[in-house]
JSON list of C-alpha atoms in Angstrom, two decimals:
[
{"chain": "K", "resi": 1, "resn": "UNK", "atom": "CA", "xyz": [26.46, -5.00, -17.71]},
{"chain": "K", "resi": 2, "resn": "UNK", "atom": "CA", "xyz": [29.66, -6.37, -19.70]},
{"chain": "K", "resi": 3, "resn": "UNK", "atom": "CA", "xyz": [27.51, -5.80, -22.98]},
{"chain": "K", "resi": 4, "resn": "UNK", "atom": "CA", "xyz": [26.42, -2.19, -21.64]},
{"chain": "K", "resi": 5, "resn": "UNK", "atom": "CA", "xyz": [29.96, -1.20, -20.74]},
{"chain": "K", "resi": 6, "resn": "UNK", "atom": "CA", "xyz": [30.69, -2.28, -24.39]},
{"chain": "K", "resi": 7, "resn": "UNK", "atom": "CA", "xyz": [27.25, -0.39, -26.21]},
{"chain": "K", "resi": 8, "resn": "UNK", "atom": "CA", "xyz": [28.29, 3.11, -24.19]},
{"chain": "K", "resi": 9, "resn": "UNK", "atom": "CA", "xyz": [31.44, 3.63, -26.34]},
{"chain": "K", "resi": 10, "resn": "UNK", "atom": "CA", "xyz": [29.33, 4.14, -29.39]},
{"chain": "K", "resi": 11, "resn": "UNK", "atom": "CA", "xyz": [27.30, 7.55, -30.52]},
{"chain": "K", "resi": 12, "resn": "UNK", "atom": "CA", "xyz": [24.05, 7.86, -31.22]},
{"chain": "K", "resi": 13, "resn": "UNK", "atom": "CA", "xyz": [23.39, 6.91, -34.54]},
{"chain": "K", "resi": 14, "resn": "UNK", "atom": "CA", "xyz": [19.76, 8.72, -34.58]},
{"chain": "K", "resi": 15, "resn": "UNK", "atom": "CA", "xyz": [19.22, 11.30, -31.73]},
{"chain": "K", "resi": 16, "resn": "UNK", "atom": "CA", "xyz": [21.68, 13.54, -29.54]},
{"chain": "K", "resi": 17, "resn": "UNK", "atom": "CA", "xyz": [21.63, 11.38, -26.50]},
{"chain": "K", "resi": 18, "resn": "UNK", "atom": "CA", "xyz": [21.41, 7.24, -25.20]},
{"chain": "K", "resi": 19, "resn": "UNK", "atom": "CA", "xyz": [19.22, 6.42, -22.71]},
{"chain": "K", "resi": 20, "resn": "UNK", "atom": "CA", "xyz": [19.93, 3.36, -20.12]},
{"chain": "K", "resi": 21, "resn": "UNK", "atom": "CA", "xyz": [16.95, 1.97, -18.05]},
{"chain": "K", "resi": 22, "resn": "UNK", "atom": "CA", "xyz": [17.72, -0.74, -15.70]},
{"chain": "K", "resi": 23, "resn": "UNK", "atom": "CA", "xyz": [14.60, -1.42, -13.96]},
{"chain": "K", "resi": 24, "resn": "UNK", "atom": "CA", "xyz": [14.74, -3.15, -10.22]},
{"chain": "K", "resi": 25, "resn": "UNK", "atom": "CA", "xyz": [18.40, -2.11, -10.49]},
{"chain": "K", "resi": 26, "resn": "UNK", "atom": "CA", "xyz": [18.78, -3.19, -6.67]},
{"chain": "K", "resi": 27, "resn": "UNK", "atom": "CA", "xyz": [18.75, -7.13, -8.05]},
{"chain": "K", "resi": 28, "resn": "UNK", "atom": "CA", "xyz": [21.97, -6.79, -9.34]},
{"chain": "K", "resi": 29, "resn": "UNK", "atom": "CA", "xyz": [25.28, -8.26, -8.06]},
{"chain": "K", "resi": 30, "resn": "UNK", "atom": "CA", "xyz": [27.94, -7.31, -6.48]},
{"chain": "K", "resi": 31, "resn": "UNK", "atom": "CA", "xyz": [30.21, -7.71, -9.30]},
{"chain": "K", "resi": 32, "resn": "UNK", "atom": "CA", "xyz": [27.88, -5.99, -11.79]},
{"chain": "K", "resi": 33, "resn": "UNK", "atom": "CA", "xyz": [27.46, -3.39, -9.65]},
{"chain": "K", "resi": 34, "resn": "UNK", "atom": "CA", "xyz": [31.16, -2.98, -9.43]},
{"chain": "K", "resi": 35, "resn": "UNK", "atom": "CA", "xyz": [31.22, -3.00, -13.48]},
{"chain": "K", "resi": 36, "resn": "UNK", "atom": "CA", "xyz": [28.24, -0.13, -13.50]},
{"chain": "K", "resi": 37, "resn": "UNK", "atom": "CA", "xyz": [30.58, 1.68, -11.05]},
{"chain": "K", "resi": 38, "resn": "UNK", "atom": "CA", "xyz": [33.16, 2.31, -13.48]},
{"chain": "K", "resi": 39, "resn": "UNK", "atom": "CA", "xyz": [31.38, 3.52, -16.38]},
{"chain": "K", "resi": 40, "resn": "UNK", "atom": "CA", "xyz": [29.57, 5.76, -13.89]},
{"chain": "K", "resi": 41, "resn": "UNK", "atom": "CA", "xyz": [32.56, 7.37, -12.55]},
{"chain": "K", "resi": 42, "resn": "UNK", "atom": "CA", "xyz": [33.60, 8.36, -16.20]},
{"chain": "K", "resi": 43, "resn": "UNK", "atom": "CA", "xyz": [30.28, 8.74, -18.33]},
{"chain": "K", "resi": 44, "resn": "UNK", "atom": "CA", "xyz": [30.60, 9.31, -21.87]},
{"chain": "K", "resi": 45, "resn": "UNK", "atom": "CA", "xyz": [28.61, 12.65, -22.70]},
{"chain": "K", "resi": 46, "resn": "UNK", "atom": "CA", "xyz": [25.96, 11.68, -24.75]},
{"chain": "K", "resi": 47, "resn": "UNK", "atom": "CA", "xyz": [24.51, 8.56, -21.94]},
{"chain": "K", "resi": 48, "resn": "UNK", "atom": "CA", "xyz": [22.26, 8.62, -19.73]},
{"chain": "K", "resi": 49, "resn": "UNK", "atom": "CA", "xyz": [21.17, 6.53, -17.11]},
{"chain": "K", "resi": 50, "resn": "UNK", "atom": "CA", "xyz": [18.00, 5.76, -15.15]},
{"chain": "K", "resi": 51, "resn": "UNK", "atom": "CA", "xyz": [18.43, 3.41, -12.34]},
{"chain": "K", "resi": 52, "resn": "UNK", "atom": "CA", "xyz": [14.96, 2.50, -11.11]},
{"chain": "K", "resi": 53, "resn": "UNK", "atom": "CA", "xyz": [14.15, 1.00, -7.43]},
{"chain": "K", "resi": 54, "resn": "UNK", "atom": "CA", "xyz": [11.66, 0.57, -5.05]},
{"chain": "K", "resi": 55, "resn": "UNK", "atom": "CA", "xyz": [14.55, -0.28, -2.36]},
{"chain": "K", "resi": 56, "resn": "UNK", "atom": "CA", "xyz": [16.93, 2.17, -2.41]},
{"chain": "K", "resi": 57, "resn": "UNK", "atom": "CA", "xyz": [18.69, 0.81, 0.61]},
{"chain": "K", "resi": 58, "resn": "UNK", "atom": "CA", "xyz": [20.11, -1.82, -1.13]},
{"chain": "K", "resi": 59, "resn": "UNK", "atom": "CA", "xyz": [21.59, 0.32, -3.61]},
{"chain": "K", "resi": 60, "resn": "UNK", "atom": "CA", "xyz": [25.69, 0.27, -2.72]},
{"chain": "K", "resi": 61, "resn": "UNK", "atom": "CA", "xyz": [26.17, 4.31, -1.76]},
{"chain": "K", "resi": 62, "resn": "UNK", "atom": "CA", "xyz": [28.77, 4.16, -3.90]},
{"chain": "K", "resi": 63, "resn": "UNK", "atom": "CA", "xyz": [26.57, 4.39, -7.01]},
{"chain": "K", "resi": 64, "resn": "UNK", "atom": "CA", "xyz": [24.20, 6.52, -5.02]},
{"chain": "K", "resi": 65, "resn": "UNK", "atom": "CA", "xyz": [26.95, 9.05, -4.61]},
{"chain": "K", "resi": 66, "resn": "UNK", "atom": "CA", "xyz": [27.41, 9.14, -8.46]},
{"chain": "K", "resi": 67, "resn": "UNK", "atom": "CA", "xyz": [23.38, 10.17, -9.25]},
{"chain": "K", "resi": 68, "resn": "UNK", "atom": "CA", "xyz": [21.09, 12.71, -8.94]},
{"chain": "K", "resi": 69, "resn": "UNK", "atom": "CA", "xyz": [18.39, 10.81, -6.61]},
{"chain": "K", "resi": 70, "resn": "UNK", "atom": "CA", "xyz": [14.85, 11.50, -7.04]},
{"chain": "K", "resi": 71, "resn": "UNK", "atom": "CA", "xyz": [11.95, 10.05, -4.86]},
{"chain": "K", "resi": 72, "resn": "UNK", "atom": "CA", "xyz": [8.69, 9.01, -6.32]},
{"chain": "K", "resi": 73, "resn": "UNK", "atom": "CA", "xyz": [5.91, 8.86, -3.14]},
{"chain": "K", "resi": 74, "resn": "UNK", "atom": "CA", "xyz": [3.30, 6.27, -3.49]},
{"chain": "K", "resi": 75, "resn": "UNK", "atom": "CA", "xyz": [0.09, 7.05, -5.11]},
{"chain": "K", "resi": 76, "resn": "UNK", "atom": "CA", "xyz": [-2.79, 7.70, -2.64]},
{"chain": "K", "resi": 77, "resn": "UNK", "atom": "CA", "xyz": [-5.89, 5.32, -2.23]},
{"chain": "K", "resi": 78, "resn": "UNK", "atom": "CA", "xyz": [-8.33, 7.83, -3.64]},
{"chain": "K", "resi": 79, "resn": "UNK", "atom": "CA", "xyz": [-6.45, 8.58, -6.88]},
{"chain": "K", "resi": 80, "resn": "UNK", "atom": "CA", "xyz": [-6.01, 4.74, -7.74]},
{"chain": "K", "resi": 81, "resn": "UNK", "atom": "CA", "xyz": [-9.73, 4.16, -7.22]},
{"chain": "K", "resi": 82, "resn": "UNK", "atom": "CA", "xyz": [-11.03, 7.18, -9.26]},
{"chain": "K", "resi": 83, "resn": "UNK", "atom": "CA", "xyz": [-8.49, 6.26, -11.82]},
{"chain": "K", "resi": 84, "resn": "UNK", "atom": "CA", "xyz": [-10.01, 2.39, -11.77]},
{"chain": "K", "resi": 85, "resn": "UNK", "atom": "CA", "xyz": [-13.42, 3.95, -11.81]},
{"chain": "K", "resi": 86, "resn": "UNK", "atom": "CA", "xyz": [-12.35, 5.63, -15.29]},
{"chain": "K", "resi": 87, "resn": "UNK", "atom": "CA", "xyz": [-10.76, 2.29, -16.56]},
{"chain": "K", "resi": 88, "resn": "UNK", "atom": "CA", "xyz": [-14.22, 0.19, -16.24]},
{"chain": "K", "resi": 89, "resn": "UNK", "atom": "CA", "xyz": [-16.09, 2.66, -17.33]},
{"chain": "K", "resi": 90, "resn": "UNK", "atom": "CA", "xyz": [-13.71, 2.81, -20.83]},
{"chain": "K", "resi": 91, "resn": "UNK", "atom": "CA", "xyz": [-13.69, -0.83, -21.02]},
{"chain": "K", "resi": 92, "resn": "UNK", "atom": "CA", "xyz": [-17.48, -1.98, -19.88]},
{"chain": "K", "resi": 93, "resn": "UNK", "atom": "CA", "xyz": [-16.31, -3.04, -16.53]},
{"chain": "K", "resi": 94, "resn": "UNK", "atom": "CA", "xyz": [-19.34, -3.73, -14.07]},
{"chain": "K", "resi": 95, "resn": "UNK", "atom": "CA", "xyz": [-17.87, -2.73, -10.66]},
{"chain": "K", "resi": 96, "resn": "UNK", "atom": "CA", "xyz": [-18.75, -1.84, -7.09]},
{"chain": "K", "resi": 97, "resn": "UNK", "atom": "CA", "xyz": [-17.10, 1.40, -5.78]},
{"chain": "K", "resi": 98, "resn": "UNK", "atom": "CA", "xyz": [-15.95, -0.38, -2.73]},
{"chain": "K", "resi": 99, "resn": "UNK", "atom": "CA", "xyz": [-14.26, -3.12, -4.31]},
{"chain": "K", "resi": 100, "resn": "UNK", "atom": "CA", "xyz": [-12.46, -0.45, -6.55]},
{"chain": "K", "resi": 101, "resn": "UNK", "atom": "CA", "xyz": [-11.27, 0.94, -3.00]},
{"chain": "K", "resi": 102, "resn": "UNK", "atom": "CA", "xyz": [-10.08, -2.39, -1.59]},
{"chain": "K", "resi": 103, "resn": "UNK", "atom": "CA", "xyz": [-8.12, -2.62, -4.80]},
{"chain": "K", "resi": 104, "resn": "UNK", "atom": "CA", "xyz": [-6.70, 0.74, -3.97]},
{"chain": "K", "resi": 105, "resn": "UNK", "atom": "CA", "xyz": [-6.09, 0.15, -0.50]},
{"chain": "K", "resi": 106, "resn": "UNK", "atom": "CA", "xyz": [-3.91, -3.65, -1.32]},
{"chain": "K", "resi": 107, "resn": "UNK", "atom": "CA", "xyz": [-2.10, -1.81, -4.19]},
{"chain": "K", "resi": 108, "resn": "UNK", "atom": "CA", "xyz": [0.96, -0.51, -1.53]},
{"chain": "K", "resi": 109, "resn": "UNK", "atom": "CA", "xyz": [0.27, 3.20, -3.67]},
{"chain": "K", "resi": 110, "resn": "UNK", "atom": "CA", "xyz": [1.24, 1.07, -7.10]},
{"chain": "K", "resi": 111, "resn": "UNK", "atom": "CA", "xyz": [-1.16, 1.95, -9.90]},
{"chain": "K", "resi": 112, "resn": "UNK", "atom": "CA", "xyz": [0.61, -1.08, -12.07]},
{"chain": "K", "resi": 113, "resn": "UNK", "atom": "CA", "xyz": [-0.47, -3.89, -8.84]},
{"chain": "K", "resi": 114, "resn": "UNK", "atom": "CA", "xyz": [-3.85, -2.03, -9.04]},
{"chain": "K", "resi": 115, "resn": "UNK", "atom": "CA", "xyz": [-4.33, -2.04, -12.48]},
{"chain": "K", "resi": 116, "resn": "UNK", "atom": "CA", "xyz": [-2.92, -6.14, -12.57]},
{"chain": "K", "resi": 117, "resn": "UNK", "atom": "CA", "xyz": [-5.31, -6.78, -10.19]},
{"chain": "K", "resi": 118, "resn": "UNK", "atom": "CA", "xyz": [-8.06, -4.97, -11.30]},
{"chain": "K", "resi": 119, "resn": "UNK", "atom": "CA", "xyz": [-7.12, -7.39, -15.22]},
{"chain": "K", "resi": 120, "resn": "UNK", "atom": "CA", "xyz": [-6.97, -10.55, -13.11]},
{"chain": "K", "resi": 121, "resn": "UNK", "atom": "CA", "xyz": [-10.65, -9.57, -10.70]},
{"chain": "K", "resi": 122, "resn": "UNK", "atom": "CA", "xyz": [-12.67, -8.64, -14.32]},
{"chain": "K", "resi": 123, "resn": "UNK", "atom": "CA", "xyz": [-11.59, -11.31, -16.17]},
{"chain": "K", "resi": 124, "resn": "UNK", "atom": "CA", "xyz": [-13.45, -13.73, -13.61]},
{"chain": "K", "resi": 125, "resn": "UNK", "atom": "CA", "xyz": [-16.56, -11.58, -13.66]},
{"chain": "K", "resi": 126, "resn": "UNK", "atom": "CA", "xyz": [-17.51, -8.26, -11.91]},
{"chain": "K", "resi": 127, "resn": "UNK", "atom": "CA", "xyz": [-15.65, -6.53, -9.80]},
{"chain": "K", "resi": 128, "resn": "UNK", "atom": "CA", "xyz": [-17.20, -6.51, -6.26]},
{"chain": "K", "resi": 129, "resn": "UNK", "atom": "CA", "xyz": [-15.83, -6.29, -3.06]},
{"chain": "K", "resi": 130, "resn": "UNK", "atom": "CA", "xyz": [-16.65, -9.96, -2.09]},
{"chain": "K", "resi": 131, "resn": "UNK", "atom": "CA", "xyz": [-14.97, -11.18, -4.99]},
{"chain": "K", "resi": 132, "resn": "UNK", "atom": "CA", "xyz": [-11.67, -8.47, -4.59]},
{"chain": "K", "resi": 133, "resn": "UNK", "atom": "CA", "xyz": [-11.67, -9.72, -1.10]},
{"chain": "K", "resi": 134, "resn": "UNK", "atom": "CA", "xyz": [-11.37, -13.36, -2.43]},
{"chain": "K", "resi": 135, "resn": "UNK", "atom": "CA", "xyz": [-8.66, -13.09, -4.43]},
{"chain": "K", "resi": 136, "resn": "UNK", "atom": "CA", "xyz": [-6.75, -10.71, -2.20]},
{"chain": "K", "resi": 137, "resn": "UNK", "atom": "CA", "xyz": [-7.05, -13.02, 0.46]},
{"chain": "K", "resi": 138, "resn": "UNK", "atom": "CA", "xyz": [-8.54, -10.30, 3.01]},
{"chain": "K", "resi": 139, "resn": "UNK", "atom": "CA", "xyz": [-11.78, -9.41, 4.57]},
{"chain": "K", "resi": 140, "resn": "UNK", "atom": "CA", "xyz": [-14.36, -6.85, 3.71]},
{"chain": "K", "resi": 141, "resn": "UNK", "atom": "CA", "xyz": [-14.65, -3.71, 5.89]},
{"chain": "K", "resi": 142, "resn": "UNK", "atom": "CA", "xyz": [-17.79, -4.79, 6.87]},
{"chain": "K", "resi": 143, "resn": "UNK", "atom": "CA", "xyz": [-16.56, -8.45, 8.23]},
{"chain": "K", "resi": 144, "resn": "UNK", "atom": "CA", "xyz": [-14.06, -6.34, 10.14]},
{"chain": "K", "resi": 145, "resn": "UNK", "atom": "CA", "xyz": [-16.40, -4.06, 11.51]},
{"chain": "K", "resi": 146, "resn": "UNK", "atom": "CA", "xyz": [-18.93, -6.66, 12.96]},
{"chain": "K", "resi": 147, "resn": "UNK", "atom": "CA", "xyz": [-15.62, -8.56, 14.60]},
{"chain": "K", "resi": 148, "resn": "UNK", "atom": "CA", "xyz": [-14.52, -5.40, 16.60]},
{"chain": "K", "resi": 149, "resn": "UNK", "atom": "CA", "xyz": [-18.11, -4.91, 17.50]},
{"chain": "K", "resi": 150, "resn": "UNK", "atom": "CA", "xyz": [-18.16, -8.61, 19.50]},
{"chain": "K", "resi": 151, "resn": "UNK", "atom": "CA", "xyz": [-14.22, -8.36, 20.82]},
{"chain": "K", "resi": 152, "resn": "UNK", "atom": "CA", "xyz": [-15.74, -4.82, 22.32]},
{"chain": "K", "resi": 153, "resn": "UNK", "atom": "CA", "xyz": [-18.56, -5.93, 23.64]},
{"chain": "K", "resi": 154, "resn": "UNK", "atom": "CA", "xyz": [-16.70, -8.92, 25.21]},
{"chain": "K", "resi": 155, "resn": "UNK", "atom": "CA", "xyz": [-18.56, -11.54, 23.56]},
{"chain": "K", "resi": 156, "resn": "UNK", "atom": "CA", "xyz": [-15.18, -14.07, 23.40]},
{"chain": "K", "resi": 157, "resn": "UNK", "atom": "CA", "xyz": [-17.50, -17.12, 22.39]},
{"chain": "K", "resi": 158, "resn": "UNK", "atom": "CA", "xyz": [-18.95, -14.61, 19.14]},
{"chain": "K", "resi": 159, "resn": "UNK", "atom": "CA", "xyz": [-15.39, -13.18, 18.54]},
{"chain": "K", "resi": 160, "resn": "UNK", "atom": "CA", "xyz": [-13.90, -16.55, 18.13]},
{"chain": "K", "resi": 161, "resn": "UNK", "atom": "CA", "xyz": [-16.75, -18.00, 15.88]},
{"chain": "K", "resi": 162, "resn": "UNK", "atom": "CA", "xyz": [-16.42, -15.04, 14.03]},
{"chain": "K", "resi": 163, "resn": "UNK", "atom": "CA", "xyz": [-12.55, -15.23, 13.85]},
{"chain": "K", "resi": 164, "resn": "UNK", "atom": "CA", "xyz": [-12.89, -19.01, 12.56]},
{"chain": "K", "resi": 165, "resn": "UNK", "atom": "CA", "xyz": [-15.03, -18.33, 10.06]},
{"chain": "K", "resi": 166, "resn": "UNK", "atom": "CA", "xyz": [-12.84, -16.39, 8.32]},
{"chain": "K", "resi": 167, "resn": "UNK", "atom": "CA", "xyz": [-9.27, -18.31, 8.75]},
{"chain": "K", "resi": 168, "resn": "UNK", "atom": "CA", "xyz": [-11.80, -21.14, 7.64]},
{"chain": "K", "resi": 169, "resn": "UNK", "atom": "CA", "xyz": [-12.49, -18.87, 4.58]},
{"chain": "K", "resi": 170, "resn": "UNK", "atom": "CA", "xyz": [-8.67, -18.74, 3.92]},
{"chain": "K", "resi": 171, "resn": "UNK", "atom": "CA", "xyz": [-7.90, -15.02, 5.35]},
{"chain": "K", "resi": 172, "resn": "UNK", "atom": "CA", "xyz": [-4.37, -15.07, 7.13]},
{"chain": "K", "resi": 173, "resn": "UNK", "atom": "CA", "xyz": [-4.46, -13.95, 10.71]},
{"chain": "K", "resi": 174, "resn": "UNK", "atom": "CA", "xyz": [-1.82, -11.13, 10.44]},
{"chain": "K", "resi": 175, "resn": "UNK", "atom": "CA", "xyz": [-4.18, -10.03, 7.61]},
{"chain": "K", "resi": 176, "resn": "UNK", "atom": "CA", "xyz": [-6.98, -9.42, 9.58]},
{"chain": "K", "resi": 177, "resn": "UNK", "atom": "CA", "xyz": [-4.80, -7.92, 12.82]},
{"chain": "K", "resi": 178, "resn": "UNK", "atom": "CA", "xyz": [-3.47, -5.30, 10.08]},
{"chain": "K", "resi": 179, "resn": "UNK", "atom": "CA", "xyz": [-6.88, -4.58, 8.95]},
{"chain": "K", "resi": 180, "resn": "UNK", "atom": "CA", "xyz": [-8.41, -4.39, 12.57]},
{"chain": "K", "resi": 181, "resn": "UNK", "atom": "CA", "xyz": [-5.74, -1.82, 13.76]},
{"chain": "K", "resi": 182, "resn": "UNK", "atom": "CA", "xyz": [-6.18, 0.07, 10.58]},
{"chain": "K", "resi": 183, "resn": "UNK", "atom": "CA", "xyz": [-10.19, 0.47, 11.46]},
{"chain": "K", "resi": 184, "resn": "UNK", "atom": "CA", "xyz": [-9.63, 1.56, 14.92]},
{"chain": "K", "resi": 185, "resn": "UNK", "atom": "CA", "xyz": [-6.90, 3.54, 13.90]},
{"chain": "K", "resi": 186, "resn": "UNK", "atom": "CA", "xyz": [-9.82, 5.50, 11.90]},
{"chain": "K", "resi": 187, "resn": "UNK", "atom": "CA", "xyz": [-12.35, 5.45, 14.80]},
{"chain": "K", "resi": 188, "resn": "UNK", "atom": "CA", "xyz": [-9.82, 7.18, 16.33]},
{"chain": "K", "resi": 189, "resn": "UNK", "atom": "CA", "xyz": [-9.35, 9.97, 13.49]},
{"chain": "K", "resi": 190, "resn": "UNK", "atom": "CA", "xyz": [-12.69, 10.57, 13.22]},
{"chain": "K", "resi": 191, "resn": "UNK", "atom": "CA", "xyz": [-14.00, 10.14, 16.67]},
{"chain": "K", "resi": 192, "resn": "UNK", "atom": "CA", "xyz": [-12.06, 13.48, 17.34]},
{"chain": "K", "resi": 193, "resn": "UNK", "atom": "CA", "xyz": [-13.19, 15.57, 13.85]},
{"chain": "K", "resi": 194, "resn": "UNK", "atom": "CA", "xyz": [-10.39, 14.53, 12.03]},
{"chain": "K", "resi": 195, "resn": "UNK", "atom": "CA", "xyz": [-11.12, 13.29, 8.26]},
{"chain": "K", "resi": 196, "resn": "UNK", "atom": "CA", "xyz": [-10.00, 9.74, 6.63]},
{"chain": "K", "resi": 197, "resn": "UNK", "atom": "CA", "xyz": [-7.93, 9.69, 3.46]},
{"chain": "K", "resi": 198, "resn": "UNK", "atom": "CA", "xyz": [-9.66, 7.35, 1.51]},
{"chain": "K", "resi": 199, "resn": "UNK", "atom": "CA", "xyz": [-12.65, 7.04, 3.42]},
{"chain": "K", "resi": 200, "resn": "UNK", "atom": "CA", "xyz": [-14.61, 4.79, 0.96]},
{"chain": "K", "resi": 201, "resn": "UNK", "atom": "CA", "xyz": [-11.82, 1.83, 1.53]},
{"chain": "K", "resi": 202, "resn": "UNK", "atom": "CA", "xyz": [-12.39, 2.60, 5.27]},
{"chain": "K", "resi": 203, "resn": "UNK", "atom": "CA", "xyz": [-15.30, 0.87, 5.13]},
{"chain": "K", "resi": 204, "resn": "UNK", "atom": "CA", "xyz": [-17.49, 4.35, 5.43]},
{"chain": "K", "resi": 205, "resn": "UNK", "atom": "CA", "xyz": [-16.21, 5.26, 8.70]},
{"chain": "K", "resi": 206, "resn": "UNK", "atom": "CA", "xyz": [-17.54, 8.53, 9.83]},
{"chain": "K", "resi": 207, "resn": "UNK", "atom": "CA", "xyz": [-18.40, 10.30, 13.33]},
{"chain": "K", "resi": 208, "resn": "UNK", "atom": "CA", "xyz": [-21.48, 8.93, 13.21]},
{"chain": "K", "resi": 209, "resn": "UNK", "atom": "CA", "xyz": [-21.35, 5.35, 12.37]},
{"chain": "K", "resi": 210, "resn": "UNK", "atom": "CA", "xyz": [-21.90, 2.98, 15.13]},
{"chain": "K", "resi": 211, "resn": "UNK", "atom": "CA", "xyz": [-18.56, 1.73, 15.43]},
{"chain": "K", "resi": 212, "resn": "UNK", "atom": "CA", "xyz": [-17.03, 4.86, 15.75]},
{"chain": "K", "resi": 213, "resn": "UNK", "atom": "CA", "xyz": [-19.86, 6.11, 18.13]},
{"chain": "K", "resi": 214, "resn": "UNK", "atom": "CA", "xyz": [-18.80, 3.02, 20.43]},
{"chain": "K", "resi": 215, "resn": "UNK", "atom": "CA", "xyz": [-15.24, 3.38, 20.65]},
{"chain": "K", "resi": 216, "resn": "UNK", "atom": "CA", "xyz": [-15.10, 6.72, 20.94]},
{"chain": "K", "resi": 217, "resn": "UNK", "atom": "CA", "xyz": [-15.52, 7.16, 24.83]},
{"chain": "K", "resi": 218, "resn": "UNK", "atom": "CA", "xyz": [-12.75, 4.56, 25.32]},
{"chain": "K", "resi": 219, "resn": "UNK", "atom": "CA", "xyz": [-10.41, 6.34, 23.07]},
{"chain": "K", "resi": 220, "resn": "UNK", "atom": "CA", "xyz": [-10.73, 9.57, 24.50]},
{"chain": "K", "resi": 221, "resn": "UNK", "atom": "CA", "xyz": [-10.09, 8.00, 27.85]},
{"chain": "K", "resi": 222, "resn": "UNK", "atom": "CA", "xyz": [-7.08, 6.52, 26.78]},
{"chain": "K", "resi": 223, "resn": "UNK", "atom": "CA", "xyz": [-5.29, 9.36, 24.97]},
{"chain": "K", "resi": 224, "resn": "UNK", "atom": "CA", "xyz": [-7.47, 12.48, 27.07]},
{"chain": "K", "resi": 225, "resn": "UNK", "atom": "CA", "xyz": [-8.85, 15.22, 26.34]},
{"chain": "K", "resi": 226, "resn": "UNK", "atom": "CA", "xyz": [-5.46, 16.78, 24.57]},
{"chain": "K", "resi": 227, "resn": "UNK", "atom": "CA", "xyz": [-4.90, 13.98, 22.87]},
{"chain": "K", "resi": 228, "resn": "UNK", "atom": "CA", "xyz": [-1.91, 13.28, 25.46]},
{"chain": "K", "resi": 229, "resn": "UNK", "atom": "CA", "xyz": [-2.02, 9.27, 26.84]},
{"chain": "K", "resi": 230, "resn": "UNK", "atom": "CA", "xyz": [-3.08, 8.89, 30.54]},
{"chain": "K", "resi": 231, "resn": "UNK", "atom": "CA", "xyz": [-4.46, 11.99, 31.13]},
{"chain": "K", "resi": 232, "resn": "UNK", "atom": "CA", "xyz": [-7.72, 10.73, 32.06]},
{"chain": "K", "resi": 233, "resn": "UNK", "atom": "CA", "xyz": [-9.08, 7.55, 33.88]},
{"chain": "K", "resi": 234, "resn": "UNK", "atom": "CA", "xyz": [-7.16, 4.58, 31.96]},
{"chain": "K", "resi": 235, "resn": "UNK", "atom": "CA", "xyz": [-8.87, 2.67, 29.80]},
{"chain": "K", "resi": 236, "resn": "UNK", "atom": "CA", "xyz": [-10.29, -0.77, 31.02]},
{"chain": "K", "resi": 237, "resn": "UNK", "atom": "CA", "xyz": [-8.41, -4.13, 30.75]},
{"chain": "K", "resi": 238, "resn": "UNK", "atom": "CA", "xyz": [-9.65, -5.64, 27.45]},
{"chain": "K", "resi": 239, "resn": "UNK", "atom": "CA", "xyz": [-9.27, -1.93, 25.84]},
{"chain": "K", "resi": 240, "resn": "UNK", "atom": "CA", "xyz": [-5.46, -2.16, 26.21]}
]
């Protein structure tokens, strides 16, 4: 920041304007954030500065106050794994569509950590979902779907095998809780006609599918018929 405060003073020596990126500007400390302060309350015409962040709550409001703030939204699911799609086809690529989508669903809606991952996946060998799901650390749809099937049908001894086998296999527990609520979240969706963003990285949910088909009479029992919680019979112990 001292040398910045220093470089600002000077014009241009090729075009009308200078141009400041400071990437993951929320790492910076107190102090330099102090200097930045200064040279933002009295800018010299021809600068300009981009302050980039994915945590703008760590940015002092002071220097908020001082810039025009734009918000970038993530990137949806669907987009990252048609854009992946075009990627392996450019560069030879052999690839599964659903690994593409658990790529796209672990990427947080950041085509840069889908695009490093998708580098680090191919240059092991093709890109399938058993091998995404190995380096991500996370279980396949399907692994997912066959555990929710037991824990319904209140087979405890199956559910914990199952459960085992894959904290044997290395996947973290709060891993597979997120994944689990994000599947029945889904049943839910689509058990009353509503669609699933992304529904390849779903795991294929739709009305139809079995696991949908089997949750979908406790689910309306627990939200009701207008979608409003209790309004029907409650749902039964192991449900809640």
């Amino acid at each position: 920041i001292r040398t910045l405060k220093e470089e600002v003073q000077f014009m241009p020596s090729v075009l009308d304007k200078k141009v400041y990126i400071i990437d993951d500007v929320q790492r910076l400390s107190t102090g330099a954030f102090d200097a930045l302060l200064k040279v933002l309350e009295e800018p010299p015409a021809h600068v300009v500065f981009v302050l980039c962040t994915t945590e703008k709550n760590k940015i002092p409001k002071t220097i908020l106050s001082r810039t025009a703030v734009y918000n970038f939204g993530c990137i949806c699911a669907e987009d990252i794994a048609a854009h992946l799609e075009k990627v392996c086809a450019r560069y030879e690529i052999t690839y599964d569509v659903e690994g593409l989508a658990l790529i796209a669903r672990n990427s947080q809606g950041a085509m840069r950590n889908a695009l490093s991952m998708l580098e680090q996946i191919s240059s092991a060998g093709d890109v399938t979902v058993k091998a995404v799901a190995e380096m991500l650390g996370v279980a396949d749809c399907e692994k997912i779907a066959s555990i929710l099937d037991v824990m319904l049908a209140t087979d405890e001894k199956e559910t914990v095998s199952k459960l085992m086998e894959l904290m044997d296999g290395g996947i973290e527990p709060a891993s597979m809780i997120s994944d689990m609520l994000d599947m029945l979240s889904d049943c839910i969706v689509v058990s009353y006609g509503g669609t699933i963003s992304g529904t390849k990285e779903s795991g294929g949910i739709s009305r139809n599918s079995p696991l949908c088909i089997q949750h979908s009479g406790r689910h309306r029992r627990h939200f009701g018929r207008d979608g409003a919680f209790g309004y029907e019979a409650q749902p039964p112990d192991h449900v809640e």
